[in-house]
XYZ file of C-alpha atoms in Angstrom:
163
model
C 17.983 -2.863 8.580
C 14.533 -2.587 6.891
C 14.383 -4.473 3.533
C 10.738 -3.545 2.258
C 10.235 -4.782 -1.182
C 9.367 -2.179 -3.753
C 5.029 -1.810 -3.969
C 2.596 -0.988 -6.905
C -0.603 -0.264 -7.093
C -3.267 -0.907 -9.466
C -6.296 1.337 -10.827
C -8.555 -0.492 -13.639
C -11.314 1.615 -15.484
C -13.408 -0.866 -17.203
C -15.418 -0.078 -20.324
C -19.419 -0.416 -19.405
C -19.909 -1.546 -22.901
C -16.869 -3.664 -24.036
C -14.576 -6.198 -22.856
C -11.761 -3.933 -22.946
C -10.257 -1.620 -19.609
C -7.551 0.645 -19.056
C -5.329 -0.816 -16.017
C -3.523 2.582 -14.434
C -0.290 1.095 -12.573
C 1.815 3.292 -9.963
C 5.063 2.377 -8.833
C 7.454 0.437 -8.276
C 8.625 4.140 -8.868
C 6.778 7.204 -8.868
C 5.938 6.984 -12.393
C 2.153 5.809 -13.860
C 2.016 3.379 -16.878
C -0.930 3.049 -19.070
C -2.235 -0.342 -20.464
C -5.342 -1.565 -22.220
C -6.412 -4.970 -21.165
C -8.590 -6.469 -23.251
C -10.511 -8.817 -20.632
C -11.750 -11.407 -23.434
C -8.516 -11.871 -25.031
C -6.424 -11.265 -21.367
C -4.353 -9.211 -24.477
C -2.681 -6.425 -22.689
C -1.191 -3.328 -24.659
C 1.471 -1.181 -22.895
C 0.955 2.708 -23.366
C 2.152 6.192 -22.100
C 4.618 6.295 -18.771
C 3.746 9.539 -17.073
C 5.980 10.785 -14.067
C 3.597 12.873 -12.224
C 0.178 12.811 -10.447
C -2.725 10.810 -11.918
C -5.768 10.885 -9.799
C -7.042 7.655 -10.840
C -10.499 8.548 -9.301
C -11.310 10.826 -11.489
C -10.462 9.470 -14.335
C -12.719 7.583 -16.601
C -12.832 5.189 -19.719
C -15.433 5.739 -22.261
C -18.354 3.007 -22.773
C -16.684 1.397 -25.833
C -13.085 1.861 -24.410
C -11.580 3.876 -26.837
C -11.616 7.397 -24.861
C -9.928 8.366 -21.574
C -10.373 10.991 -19.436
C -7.486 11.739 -16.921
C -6.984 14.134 -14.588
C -3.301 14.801 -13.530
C -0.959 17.284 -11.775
C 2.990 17.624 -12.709
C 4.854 20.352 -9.715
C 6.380 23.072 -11.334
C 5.233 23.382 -14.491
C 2.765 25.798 -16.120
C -0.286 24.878 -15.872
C 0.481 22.194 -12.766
C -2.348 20.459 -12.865
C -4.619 19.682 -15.807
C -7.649 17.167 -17.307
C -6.893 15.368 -20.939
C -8.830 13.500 -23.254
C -6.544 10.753 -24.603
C -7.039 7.406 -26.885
C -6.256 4.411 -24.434
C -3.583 3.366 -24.043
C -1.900 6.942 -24.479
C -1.882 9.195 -22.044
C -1.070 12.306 -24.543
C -4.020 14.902 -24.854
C -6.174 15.398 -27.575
C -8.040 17.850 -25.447
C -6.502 19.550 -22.462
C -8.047 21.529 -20.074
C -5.314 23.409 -17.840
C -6.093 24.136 -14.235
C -4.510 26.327 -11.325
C -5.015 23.685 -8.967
C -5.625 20.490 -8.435
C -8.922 20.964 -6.373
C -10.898 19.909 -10.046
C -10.381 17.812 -12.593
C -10.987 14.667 -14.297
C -14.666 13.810 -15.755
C -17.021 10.826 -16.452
C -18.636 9.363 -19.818
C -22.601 9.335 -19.551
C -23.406 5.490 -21.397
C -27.064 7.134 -22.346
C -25.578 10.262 -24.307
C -22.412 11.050 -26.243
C -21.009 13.571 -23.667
C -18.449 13.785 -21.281
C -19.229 15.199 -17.654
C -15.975 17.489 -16.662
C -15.216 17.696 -12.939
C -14.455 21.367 -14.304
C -16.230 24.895 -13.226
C -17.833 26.747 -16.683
C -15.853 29.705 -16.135
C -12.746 26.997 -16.502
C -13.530 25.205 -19.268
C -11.136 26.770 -21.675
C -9.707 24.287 -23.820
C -6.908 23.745 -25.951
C -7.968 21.364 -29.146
C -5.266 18.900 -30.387
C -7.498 16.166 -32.251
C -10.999 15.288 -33.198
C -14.035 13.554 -31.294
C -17.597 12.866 -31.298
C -18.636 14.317 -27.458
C -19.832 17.413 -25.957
C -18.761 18.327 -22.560
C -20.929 19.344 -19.816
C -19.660 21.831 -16.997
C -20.147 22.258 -13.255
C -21.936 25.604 -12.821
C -19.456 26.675 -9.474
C -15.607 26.904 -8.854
C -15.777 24.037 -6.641
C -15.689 20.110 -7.187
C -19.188 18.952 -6.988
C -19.111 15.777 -8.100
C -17.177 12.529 -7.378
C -15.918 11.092 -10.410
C -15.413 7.482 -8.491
C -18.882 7.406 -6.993
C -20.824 8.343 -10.228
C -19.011 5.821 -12.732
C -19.238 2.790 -10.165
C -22.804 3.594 -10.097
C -22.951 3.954 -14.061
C -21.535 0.545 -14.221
C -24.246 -0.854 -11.941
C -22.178 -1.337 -8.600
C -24.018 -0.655 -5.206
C -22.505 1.929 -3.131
C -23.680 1.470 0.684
C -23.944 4.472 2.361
């Protein structure tokens, strides 16, 4: 008999210019749950449960902490997969970008400018408006994921990546 205790795992975007961080947890189900930690306080809000996809690397918290960008995939439904701007620590979209596939997705804040970098071809970029922001969104110029999300934002937030 194999008795293997449930497992989790653990994703955490922190801000680059605040104490706070969105902690992405998966499992012991299949379902993702949302928190904000604030890392001064150790204060830790609960937000959205999500039973789906998230790919946590591509997803990214804003510099202040109070924007997320998410990039997720539920089977079945129209569109499957998609890439939402949400306030932390929801995980319902305020802007939603639906995709075909999940090949794309997600996006990364730039600290220097108010924009958001979408992991999204132009000719994709249709989006459906449910709330207001301060950010314009920059596009990838081909139907193919250029960038990764992961690499860029640990490098934003001044970690060495070896090579």
């Amino acid at each position: 008999m194999n008795l293997r205790s449930p497992s989790m795992k653990l994703f955490i975007l922190p801000a680059s210019n605040s104490p706070l961080a969105v902690v992405i947890r998966r499992g012991p189900s299949k379902c993702w749950h949302f928190m904000l930690w604030d890392r001064d306080t150790g204060e830790v809000t609960p937000g959205s449960w999500f039973d789906g996809l998230i790919y946590p690397h591509r997803c990214d918290l804003s510099p202040k902490g109070d924007w997320l960008v998410i990039s997720a995939m539920k089977g079945g439904n129209k569109p499957c997969a998609w890439t939402a701007l949400c306030k932390p620590p929801s995980a319902k979209a305020l802007h939603f970008w639906p995709q075909p596939t999940s090949s794309y997705g997600g996006g990364f804040f730039d600290e220097r400018l108010p924009i958001v970098w979408m992991n999204i071809p132009v000719q994709r970029s249709e989006c459906e408006k449910r709330g207001e922001h301060s950010f314009d969104f920059g596009y990838q110029d081909k139907d193919c994921a250029r960038f990764g999300t992961a690499e860029v934002r640990l490098a934003r937030n001044r970690w060495k990546i070896q090579k």
